[in-house]
PDB file of C-alpha atoms in Angstrom:
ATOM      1  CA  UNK I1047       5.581  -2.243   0.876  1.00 47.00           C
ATOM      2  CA  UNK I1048       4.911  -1.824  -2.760  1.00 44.00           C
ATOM      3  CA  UNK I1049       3.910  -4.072  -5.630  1.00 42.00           C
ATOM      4  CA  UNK I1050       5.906  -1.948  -8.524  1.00 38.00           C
ATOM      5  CA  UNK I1051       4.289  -3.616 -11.213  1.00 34.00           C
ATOM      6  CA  UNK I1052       2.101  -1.490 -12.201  1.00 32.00           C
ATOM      7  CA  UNK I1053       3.353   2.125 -11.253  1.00 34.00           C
ATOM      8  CA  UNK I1054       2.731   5.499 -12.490  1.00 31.00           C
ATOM      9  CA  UNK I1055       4.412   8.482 -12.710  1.00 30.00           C
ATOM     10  CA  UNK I1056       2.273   9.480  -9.489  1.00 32.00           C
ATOM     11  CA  UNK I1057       4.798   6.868  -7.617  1.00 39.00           C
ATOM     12  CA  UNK I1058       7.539   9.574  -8.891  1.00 39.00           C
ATOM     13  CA  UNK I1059       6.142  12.457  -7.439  1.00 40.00           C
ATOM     14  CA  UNK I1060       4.781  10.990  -4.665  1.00 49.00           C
ATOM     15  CA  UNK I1061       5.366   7.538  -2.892  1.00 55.00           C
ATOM     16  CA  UNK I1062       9.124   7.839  -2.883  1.00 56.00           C
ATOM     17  CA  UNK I1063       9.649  11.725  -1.651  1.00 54.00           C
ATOM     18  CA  UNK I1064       6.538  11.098   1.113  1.00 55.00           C
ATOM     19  CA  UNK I1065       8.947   8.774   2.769  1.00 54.00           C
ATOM     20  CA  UNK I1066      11.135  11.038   5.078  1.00 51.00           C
ATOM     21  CA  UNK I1067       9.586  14.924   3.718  1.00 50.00           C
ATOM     22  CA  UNK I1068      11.420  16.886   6.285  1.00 50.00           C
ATOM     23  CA  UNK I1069      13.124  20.538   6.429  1.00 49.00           C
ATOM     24  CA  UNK I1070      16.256  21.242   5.132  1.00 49.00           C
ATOM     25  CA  UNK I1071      16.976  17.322   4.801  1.00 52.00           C
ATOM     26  CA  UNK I1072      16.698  16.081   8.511  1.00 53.00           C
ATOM     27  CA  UNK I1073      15.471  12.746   8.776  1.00 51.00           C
ATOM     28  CA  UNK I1074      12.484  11.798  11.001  1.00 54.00           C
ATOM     29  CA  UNK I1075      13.134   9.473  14.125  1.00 57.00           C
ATOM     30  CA  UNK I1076      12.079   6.497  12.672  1.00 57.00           C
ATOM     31  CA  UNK I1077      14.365   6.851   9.503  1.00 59.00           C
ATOM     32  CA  UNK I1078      17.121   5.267  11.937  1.00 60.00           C
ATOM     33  CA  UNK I1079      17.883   3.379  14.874  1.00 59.00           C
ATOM     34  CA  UNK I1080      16.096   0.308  16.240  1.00 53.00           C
ATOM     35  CA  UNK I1081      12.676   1.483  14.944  1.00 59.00           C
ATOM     36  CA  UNK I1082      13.920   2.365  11.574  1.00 71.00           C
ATOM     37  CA  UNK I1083      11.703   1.847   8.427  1.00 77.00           C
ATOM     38  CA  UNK I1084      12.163   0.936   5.568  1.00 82.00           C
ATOM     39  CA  UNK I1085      10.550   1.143   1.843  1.00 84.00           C
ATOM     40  CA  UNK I1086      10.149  -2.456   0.161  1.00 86.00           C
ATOM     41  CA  UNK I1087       9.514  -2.281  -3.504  1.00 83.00           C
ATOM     42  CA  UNK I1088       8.053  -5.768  -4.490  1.00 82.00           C
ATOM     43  CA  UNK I1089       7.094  -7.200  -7.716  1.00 79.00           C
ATOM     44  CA  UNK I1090       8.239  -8.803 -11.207  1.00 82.00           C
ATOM     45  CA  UNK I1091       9.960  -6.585 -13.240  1.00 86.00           C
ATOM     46  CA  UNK I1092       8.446  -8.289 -16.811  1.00 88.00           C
ATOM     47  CA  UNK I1093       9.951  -7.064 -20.213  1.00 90.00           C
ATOM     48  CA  UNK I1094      12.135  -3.821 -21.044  1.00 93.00           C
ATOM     49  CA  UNK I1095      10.109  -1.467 -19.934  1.00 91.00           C
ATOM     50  CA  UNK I1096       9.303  -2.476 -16.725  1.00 87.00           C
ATOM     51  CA  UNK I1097      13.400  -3.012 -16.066  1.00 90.00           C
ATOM     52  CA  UNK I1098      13.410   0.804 -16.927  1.00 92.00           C
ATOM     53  CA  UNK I1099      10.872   1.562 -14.671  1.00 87.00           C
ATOM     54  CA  UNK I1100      12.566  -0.174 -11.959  1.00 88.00           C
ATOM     55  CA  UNK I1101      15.544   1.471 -12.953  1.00 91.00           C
ATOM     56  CA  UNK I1102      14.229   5.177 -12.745  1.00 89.00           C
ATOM     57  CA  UNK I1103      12.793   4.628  -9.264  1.00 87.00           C
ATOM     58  CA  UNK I1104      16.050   2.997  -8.014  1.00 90.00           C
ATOM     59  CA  UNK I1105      17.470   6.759  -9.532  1.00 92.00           C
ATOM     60  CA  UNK I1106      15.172   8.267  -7.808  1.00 86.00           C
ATOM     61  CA  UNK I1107      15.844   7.397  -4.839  1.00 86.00           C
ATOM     62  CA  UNK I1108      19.755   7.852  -5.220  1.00 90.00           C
ATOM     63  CA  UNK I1109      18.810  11.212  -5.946  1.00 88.00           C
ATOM     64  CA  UNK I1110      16.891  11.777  -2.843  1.00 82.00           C
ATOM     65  CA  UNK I1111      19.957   9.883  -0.572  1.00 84.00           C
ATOM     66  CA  UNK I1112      17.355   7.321   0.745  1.00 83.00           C
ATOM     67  CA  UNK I1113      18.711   3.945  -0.748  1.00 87.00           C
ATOM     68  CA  UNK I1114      19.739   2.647   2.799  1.00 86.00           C
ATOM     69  CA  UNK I1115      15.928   3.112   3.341  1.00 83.00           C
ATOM     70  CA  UNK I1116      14.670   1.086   0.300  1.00 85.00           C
ATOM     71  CA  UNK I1117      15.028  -2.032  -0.776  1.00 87.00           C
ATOM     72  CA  UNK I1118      13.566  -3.588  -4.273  1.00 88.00           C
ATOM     73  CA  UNK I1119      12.730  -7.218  -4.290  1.00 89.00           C
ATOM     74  CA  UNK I1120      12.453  -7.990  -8.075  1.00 89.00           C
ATOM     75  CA  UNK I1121      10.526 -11.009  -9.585  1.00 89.00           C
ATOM     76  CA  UNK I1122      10.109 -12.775  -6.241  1.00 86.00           C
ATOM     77  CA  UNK I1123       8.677 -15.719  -6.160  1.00 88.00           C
ATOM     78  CA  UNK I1124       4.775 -15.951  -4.790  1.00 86.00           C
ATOM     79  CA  UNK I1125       6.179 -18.146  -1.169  1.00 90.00           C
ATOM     80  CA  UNK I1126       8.419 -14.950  -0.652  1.00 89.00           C
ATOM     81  CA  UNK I1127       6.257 -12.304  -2.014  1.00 85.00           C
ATOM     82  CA  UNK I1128       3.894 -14.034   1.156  1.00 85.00           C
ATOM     83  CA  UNK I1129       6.606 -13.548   3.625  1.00 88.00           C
ATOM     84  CA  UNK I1130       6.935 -10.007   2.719  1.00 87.00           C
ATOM     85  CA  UNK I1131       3.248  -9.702   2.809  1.00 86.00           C
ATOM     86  CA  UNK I1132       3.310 -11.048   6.740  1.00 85.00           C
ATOM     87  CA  UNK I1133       5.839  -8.526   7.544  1.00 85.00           C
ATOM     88  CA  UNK I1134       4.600  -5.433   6.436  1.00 86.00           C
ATOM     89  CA  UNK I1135       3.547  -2.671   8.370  1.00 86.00           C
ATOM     90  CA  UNK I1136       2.280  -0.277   5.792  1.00 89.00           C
ATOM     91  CA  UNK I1137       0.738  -1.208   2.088  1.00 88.00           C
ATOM     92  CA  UNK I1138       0.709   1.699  -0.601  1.00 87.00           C
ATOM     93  CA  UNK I1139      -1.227   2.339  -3.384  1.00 84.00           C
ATOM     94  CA  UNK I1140      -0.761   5.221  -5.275  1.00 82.00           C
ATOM     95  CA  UNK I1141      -2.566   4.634  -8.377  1.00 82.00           C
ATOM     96  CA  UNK I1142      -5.025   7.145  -9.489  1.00 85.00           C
ATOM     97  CA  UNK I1143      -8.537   5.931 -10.432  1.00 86.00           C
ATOM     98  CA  UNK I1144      -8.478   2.648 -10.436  1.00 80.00           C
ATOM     99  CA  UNK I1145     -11.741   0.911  -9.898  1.00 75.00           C
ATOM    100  CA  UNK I1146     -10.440  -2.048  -8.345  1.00 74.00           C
ATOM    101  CA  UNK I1147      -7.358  -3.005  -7.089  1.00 69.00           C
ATOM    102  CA  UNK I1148      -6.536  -6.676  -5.931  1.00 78.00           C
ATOM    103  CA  UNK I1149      -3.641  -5.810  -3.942  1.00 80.00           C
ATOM    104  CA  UNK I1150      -5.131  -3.670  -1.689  1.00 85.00           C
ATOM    105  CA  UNK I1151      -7.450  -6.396  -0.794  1.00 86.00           C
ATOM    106  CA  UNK I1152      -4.448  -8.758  -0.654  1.00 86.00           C
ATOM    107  CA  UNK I1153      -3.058  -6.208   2.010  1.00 88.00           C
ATOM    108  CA  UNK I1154      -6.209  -5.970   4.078  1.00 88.00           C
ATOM    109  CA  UNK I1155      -6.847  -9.520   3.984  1.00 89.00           C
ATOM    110  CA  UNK I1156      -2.952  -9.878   5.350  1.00 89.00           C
ATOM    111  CA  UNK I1157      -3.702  -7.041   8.187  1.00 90.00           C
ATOM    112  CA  UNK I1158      -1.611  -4.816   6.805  1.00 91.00           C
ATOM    113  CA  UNK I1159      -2.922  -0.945   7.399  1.00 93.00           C
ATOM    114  CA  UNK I1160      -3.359   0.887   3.983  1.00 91.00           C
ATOM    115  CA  UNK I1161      -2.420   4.056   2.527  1.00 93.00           C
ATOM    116  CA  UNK I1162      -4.125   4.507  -1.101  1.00 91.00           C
ATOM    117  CA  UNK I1163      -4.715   6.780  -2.926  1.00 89.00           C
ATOM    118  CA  UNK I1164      -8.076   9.059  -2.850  1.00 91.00           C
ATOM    119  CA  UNK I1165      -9.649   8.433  -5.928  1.00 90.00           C
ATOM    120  CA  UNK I1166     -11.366   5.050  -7.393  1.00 87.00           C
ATOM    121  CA  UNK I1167     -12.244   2.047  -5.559  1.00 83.00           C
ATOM    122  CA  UNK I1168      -9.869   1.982  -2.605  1.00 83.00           C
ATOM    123  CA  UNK I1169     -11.887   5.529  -2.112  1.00 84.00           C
ATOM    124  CA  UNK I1170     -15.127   4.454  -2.656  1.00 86.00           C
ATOM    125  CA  UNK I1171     -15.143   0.507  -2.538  1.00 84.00           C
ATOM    126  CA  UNK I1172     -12.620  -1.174  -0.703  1.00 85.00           C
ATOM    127  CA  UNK I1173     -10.857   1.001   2.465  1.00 88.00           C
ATOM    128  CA  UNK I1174     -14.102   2.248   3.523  1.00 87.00           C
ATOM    129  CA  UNK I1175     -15.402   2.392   6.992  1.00 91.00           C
ATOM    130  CA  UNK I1176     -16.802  -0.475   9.238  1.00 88.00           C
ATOM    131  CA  UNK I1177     -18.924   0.035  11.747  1.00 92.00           C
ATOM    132  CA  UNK I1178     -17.905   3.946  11.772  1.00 93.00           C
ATOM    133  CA  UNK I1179     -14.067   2.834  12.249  1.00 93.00           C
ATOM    134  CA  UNK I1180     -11.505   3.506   9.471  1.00 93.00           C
ATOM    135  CA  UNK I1181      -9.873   0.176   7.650  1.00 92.00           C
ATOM    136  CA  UNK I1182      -7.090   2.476   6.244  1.00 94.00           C
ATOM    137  CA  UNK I1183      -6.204   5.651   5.490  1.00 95.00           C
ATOM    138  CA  UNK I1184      -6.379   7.707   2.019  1.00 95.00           C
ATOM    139  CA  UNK I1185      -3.930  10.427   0.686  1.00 93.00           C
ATOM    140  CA  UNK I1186      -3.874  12.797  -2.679  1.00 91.00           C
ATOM    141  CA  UNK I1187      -0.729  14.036  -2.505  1.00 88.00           C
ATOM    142  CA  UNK I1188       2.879  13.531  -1.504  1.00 84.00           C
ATOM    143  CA  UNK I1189       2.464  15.189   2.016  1.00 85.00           C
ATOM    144  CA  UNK I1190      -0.839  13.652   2.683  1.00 90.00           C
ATOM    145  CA  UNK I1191       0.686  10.368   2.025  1.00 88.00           C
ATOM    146  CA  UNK I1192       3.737  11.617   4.307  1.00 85.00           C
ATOM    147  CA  UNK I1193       1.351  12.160   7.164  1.00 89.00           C
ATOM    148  CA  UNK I1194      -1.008   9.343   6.934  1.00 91.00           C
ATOM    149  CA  UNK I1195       2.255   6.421   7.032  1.00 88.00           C
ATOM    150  CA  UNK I1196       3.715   9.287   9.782  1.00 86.00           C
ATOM    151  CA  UNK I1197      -0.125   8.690  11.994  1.00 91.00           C
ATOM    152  CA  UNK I1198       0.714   5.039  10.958  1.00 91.00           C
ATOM    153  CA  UNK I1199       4.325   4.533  12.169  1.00 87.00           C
ATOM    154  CA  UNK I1200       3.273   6.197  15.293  1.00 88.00           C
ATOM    155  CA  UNK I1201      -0.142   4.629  16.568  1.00 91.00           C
ATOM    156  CA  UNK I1202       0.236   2.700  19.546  1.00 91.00           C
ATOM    157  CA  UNK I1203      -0.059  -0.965  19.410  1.00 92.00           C
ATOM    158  CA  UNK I1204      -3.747  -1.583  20.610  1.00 95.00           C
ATOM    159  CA  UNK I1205      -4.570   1.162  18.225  1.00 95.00           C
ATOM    160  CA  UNK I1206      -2.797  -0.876  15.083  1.00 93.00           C
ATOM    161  CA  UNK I1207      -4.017  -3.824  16.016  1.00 94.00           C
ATOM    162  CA  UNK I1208      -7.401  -3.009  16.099  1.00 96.00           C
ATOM    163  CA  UNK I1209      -7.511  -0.887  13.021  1.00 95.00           C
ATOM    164  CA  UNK I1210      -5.605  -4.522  11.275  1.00 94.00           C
ATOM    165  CA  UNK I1211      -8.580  -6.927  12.560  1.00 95.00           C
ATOM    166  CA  UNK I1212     -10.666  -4.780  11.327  1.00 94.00           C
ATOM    167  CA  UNK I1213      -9.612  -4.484   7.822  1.00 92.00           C
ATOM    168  CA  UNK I1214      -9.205  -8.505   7.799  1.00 92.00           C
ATOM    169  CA  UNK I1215     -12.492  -8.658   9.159  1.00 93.00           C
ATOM    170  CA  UNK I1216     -13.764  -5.832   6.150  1.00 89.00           C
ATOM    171  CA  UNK I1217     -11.952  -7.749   3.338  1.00 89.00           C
ATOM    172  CA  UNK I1218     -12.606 -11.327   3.995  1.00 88.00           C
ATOM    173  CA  UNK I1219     -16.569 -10.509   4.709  1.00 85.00           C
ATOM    174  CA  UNK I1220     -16.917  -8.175   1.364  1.00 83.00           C
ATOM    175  CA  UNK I1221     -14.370  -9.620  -0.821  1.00 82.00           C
ATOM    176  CA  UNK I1222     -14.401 -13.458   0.053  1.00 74.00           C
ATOM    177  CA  UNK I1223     -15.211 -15.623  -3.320  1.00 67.00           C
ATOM    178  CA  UNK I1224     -18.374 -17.020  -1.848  1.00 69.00           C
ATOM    179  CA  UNK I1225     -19.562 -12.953  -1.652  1.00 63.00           C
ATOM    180  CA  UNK I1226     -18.375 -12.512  -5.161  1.00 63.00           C
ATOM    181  CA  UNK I1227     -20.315 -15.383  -6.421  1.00 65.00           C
ATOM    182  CA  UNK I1228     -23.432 -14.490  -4.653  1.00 69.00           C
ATOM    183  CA  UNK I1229     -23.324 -10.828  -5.397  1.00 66.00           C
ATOM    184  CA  UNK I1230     -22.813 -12.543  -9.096  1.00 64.00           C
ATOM    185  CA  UNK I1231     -25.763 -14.693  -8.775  1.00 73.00           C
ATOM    186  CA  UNK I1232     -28.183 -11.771  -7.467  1.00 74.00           C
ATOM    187  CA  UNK I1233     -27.458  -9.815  -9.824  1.00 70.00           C
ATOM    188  CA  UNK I1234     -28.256 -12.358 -13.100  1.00 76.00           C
ATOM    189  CA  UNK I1235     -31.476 -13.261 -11.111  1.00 79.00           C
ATOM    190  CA  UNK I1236     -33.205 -10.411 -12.806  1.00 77.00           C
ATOM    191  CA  UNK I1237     -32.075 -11.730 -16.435  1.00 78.00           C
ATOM    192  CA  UNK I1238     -32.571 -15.452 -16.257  1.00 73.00           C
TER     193      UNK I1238
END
């Protein structure tokens, strides 16, 4: 699942081609059958610009012969955006450098096992370790982010769970309000 809002040209080059990277155009097991995948592209598509955004990824992915594998939910409402949220089995997040990013946490918070990109906060700040145990899993590059949804997809299910408690468990403990606000307040204690 993606929240398109706000993508790059790194979603280009990387996100969409990292979904089924195989030789001489096979298709992975899980890109059909019963266990099939596929890519949900989920956001609000705003003004002009973002329609041609939309636009160039649904291209893309004509061009690569994976439409049957991705579906774009445009300007959903928040309920369904929620629903989608509950089903997911994989969140991306391919932008590059961003300090913070709120979806991430959204995803983390929903149990949803993370693939981000290696740069920024979801590097340093936000899909970090707890208690030595990874919350998520980072990527640089379209093949890193090919193998790290591939270790995803196949992980048994005592395995995912675990890994999705514990990356509720990281978000809701670091990123709760009441943590905000008194991470807030220690700070200014030094000022006032």
């Amino acid at each position: 699942m993606w929240y398109y809002r706000l993508l790059t040209t790194l979603w280009h080059s990387t996100a969409l081609p990292s979904i089924w990277p195989t030789p001489a155009g096979q298709r992975p097991t899980y890109a059909s059958g019963f266990s099939s995948v596929k890519l949900i592209l989920l956001g609000g598509a705003r003004h002009a610009e973002d329609r041609a955004r939309v636009q160039s990824i649904q291209d893309l992915a004509k061009e690569l012969k994976i439409t049957p594998h991705v579906e774009f939910i445009i300007n959903a409402s928040y309920p369904e955006m929620l629903s989608w949220v509950a089903k997911a089995s994989i969140g991306l997040s391919t932008m590059v450098d961003k300090h913070f990013r709120v979806n991430v946490v959204e995803f983390m918070a929903a149990g949803v096992i993370l693939v981000t990109h290696a740069s920024g906060g979801p590097l340093h700040d936000i899909v970090v370790r707890l208690d030595g145990e990874a919350t998520g899993f980072h990527a640089h590059d379209s093949q890193s982010f090919a193998d790290a949804m591939r270790r995803v997809l196949s992980m048994g299910r005592l395995e995912e769970q675990v890994m999705r408690e514990r990356a509720r468990r990281w978000a809701v403990s670091a990123f709760a309000e009441e943590c905000s606000v008194e991470g807030w307040e220690a700070v200014w204690k030094a000022y006032i």
